[in-house]
CSV table of C-alpha atoms in Angstrom, one decimal:
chain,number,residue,atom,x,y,z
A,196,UNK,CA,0.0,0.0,0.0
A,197,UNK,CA,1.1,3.6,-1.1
A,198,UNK,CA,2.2,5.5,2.2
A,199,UNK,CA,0.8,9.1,1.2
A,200,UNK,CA,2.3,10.3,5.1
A,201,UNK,CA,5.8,9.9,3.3
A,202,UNK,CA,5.0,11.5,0.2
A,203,UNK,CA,3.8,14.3,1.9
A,204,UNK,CA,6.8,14.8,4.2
A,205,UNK,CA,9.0,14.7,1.2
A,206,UNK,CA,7.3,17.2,-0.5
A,207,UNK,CA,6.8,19.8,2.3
A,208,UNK,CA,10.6,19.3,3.0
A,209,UNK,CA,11.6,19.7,-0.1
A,210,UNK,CA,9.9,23.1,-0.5
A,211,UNK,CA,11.6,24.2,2.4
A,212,UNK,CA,15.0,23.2,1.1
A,213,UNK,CA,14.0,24.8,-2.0
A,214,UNK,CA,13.1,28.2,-0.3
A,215,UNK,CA,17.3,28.7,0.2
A,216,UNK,CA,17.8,26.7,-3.3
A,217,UNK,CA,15.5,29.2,-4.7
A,218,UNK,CA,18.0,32.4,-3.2
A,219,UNK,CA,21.0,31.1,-4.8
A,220,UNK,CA,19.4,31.6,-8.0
A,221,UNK,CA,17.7,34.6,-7.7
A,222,UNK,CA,20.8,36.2,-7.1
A,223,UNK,CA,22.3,34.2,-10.5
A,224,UNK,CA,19.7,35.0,-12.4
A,225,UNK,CA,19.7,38.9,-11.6
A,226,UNK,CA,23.0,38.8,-12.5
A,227,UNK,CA,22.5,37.6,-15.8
A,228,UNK,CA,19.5,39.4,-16.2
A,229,UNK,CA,21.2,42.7,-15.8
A,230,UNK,CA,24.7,41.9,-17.4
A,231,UNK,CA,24.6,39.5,-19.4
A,232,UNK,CA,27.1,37.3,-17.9
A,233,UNK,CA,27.0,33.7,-16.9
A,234,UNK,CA,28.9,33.6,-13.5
A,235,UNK,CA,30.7,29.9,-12.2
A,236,UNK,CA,32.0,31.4,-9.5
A,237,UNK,CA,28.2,32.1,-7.7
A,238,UNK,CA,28.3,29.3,-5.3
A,239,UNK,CA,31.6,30.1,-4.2
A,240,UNK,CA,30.0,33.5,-2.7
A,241,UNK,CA,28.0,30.9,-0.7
A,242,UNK,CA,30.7,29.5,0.6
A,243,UNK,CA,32.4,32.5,1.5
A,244,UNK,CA,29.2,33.5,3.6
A,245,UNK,CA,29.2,29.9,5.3
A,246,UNK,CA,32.7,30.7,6.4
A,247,UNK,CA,31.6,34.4,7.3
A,248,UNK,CA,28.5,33.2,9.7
A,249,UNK,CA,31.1,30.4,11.2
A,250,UNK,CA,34.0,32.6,12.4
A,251,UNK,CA,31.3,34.6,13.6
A,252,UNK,CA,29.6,31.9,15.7
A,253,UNK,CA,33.0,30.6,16.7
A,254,UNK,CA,34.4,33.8,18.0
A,255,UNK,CA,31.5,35.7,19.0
A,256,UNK,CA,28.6,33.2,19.6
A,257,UNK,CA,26.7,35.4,17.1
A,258,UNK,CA,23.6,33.0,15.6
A,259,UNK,CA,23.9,32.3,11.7
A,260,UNK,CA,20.4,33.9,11.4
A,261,UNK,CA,21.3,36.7,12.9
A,262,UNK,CA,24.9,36.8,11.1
A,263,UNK,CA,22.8,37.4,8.0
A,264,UNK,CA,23.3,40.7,9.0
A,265,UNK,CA,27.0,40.8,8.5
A,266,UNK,CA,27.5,38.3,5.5
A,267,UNK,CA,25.3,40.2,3.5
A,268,UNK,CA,26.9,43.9,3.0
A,269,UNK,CA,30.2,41.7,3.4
A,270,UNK,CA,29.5,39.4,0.1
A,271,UNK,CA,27.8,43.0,-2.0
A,272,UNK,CA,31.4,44.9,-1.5
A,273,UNK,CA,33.3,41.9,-2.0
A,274,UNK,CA,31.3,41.1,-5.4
A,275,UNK,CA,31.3,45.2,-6.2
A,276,UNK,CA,34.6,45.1,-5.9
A,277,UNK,CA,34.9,41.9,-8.1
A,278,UNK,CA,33.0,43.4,-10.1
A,279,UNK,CA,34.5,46.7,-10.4
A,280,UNK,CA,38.2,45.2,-10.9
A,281,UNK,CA,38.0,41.8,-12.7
A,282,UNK,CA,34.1,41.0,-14.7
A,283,UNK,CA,33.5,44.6,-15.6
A,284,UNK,CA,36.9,44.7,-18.3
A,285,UNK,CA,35.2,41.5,-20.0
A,286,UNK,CA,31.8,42.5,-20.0
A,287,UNK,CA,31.7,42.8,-23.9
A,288,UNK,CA,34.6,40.1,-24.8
A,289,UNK,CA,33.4,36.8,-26.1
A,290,UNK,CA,31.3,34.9,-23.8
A,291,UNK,CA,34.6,31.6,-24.0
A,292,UNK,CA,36.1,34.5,-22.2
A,293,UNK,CA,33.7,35.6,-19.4
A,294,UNK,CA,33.6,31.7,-18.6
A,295,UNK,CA,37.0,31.1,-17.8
A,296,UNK,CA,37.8,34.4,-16.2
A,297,UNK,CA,34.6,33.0,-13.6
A,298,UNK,CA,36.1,29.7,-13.2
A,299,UNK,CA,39.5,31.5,-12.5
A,300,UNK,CA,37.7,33.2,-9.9
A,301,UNK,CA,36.0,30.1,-8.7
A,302,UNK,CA,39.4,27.8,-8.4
A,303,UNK,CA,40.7,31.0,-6.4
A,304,UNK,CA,38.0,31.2,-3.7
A,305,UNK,CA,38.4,27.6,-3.3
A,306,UNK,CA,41.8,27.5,-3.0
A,307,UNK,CA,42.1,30.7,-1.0
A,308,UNK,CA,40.0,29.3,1.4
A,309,UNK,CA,41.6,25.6,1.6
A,310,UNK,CA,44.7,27.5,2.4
A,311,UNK,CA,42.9,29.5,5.0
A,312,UNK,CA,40.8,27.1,6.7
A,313,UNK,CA,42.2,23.5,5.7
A,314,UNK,CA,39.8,20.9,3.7
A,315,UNK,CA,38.0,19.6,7.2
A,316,UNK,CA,34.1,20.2,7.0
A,317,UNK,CA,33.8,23.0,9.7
A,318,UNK,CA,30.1,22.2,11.4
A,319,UNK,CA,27.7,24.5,14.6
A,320,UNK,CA,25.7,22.8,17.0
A,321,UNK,CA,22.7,25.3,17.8
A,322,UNK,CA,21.0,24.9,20.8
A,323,UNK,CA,17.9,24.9,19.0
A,324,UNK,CA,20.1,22.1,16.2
A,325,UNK,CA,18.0,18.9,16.7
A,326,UNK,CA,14.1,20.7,17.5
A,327,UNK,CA,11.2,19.5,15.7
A,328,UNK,CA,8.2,20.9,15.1
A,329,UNK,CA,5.6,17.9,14.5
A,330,UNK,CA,2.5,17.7,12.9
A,331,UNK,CA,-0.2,15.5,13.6
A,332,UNK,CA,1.2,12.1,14.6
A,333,UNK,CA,3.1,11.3,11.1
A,334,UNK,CA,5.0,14.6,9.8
A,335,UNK,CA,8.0,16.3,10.9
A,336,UNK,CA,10.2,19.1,10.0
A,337,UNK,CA,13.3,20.8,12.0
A,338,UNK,CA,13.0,24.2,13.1
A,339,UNK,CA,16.3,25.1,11.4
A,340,UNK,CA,14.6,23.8,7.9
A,341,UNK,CA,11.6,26.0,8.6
A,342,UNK,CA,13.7,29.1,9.8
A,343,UNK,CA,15.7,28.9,6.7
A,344,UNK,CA,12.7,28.8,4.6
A,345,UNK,CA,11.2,31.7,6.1
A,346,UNK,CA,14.4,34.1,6.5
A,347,UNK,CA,15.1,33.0,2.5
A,348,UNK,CA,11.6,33.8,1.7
A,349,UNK,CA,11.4,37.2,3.3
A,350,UNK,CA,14.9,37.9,1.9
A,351,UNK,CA,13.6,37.4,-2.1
A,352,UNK,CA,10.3,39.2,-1.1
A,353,UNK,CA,12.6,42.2,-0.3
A,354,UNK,CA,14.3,41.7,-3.2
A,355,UNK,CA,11.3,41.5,-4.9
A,356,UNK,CA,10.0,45.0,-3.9
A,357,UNK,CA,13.3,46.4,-4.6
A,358,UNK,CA,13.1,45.3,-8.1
A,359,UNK,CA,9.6,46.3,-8.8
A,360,UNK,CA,8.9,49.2,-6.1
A,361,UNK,CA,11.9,51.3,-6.1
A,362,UNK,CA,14.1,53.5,-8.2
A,363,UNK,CA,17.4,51.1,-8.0
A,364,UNK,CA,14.8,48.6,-9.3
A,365,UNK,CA,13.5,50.7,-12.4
A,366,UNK,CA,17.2,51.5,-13.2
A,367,UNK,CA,18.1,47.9,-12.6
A,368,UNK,CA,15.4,46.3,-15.1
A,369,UNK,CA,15.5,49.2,-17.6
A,370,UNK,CA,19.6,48.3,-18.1
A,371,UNK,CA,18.3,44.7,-18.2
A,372,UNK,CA,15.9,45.4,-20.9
A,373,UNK,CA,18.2,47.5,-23.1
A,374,UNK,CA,21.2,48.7,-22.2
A,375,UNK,CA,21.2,51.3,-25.2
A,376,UNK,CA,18.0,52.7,-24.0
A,377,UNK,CA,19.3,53.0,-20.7
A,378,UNK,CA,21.9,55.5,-21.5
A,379,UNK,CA,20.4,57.4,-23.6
A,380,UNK,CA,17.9,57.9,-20.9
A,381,UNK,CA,20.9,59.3,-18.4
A,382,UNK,CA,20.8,55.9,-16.3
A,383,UNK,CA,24.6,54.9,-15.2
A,384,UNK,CA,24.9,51.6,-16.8
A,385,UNK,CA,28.5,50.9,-15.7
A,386,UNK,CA,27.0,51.6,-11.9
A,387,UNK,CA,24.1,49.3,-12.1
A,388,UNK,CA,26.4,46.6,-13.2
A,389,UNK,CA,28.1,47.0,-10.0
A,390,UNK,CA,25.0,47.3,-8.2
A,391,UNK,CA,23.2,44.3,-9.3
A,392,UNK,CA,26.6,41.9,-9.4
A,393,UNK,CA,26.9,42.9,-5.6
A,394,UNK,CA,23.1,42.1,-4.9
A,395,UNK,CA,23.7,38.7,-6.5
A,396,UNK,CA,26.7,37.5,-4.4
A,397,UNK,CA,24.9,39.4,-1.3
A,398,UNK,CA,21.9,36.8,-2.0
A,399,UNK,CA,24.5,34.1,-2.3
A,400,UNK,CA,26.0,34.8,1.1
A,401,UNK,CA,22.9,35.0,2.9
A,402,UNK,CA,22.3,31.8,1.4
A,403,UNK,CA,25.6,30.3,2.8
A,404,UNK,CA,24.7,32.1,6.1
A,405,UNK,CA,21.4,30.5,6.3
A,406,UNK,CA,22.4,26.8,5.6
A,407,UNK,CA,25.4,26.8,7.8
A,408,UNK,CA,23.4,24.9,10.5
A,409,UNK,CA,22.6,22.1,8.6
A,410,UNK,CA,25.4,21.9,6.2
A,411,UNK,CA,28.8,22.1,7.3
A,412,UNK,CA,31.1,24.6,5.3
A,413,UNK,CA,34.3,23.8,3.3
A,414,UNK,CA,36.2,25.0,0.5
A,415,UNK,CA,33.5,22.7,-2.0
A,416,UNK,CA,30.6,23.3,-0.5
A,417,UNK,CA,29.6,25.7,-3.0
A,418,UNK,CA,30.5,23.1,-6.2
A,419,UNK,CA,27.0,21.3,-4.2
A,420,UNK,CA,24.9,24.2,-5.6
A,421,UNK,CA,26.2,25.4,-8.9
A,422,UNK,CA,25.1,22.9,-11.4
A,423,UNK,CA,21.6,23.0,-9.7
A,424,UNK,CA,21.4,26.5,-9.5
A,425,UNK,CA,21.9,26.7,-13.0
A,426,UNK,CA,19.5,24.0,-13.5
A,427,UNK,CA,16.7,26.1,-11.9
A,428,UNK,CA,17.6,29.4,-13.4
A,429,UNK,CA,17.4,27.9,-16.7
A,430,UNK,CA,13.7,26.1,-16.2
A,431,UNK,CA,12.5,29.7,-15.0
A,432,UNK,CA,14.3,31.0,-17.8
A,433,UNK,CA,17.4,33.2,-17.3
A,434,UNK,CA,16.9,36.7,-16.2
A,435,UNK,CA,13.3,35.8,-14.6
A,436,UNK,CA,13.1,36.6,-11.5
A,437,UNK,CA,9.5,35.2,-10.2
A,438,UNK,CA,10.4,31.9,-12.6
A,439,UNK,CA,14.1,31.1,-10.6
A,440,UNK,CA,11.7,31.3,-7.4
A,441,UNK,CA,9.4,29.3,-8.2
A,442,UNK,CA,11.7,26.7,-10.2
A,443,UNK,CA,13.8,26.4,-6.6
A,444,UNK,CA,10.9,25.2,-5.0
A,445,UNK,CA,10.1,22.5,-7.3
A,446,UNK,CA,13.5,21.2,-7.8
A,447,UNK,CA,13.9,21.4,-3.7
A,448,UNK,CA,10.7,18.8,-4.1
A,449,UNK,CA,12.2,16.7,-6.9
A,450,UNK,CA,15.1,16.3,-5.1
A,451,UNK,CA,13.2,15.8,-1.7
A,452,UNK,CA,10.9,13.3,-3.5
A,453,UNK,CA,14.1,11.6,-5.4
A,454,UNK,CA,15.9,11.1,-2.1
A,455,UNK,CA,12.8,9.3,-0.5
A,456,UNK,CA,12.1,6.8,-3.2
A,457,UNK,CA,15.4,6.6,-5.1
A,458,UNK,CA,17.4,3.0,-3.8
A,459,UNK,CA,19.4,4.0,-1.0
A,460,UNK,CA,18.5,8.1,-1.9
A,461,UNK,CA,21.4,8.3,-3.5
A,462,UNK,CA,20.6,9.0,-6.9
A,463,UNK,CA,18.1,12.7,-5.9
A,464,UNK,CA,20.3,14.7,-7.8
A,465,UNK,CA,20.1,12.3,-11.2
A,466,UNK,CA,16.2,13.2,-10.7
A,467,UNK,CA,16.7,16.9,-11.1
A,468,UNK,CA,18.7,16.3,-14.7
A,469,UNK,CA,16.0,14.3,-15.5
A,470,UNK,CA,13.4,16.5,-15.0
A,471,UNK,CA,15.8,19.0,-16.5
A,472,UNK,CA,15.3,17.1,-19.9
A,473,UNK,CA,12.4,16.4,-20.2
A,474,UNK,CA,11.3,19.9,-19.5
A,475,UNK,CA,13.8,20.9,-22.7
A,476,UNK,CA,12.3,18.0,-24.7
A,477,UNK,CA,8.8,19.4,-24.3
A,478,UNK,CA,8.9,22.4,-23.5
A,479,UNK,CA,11.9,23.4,-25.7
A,480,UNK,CA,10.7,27.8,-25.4
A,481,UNK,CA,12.0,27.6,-22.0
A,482,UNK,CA,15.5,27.1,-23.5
A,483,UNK,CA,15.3,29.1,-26.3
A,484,UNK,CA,13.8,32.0,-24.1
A,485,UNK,CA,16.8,31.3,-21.7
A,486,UNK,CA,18.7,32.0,-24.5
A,487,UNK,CA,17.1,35.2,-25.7
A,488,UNK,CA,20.5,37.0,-25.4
């Protein structure tokens, strides 16, 4: 007989992992959807705020929630100045170049931070770490699952009504939608460049942050996240802001779903490829709108 209790615990877990999952790729999609750049090195921003929020509980006792607060400025002037210094000279070379100059900057966050902090997984134990809140007799979810979810979610909201509701926004997604226009209209292009690359590693190190206390951090810990990342911005189609949401929660599922029914759960990721697929096989306008540029 089916078990429809475990079914439904997969699923509502896996949209609470895919609250955070669904972060990461705001922030890559935004930067694509205001440059025009493909960026390898996103996840690595992730790690860099998992290390951020762990010196910061190590040291000071300072909670990862609440260490939001400092990983986030932190990862927007370490991408502005990024930015500023190394993407924005290659911002109209060919694409083969962009690439590799992000997965030069990739291999040297990794490295930088294996030299720093050594290759041993670097774990918190929260006092709150192994709390569950239950549900009925059959479902259960950890309180750090669910305050993930809701800090991530209030985090893209805000991001949300920065795009749509303010000035930055309007300038942001009028240099998305033509750069030409833009200028001619007095908006500072080469500004909101800098602006929106450091919004997208800032969304990658709250990310980091907010997973710390259930995934330990080390120097790969972002390699975890890029290929799905890029996975979900590409169902919700590049530069889509409400789509990358939206596709993080249903890959969070997938996987979620994948784990739980998959022989020995070890083959979840495979799932998300697959679903990958066959969303390209029959729905093949999501790719080539993800490829509008």
């Amino acid at each position: 007989m089916f078990d429809w209790v475990t079914l439904l615990q997969a699923i509502l877990g896996g949209a609470l992992n895919g609250g955070v999952l669904a972060l990461i790729a705001v922030g890559l999609t935004l930067v694509f959807g205001v440059m025009g750049i493909i960026n390898f090195a996103h996840c690595e921003f992730l790690m860099v705020g998992m290390y951020v929020s762990y010196w910061l509980f190590s040291l000071l006792g300072m909670d990862p929630y609440l260490s939001v607060i400092i990983s986030v400025p932190a990862l927007f002037v370490m991408g502005v100045i990024i930015q500023r210094f190394l993407i924005s000279p290659v911002l109209d070379a060919p694409v083969n170049i962009q690439v590799i100059l992000t997965i030069g900057i990739s291999l040297l966050l990794q490295n930088l931070a294996l030299f720093l902090f050594s290759a041993d997984p670097k774990t918190i134990n929260l006092s709150y770490s192994s709390k569950l809140l239950i549900v009925g007799d059959a479902l259960f979810f950890p309180w750090v699952r669910i305050y993930t979810f809701t800090a991530a979610l209030g985090l893209s909201i805000l991001l949300y009504f920065l795009l749509m509701k303010t000035h930055i926004g309007r300038t942001l997604r009028a240099a998305a939608e033509n750069r030409r226009a833009a200028l001619l209209m007095g908006i500072n292009v080469e500004r909101i460049f800098v602006l929106a690359f450091g919004i997208g590693m800032a969304c990658a190190g709250a990310a980091g942050s907010l997973i710390l206390p259930f995934y330990p951090a080390s120097p790969e810990a972002g390699m975890h996240f890029i290929m799905t990342a890029f996975v979900i911005v590409i169902l919700g189609t590049l530069g889509n802001f409400v789509g990358a949401f939206i596709a993080g929660i249903i890959i969070g599922v997938v996987q979620a779903v994948g784990a739980t029914y998959l022989p020995g759960g070890s083959m979840y990721e495979a799932v998300t490829f697959v679903v990958f697929v066959g969303f390209m096989i029959f729905r093949p306008e999501i790719g080539r709108a993800s490829c509008r540029e």
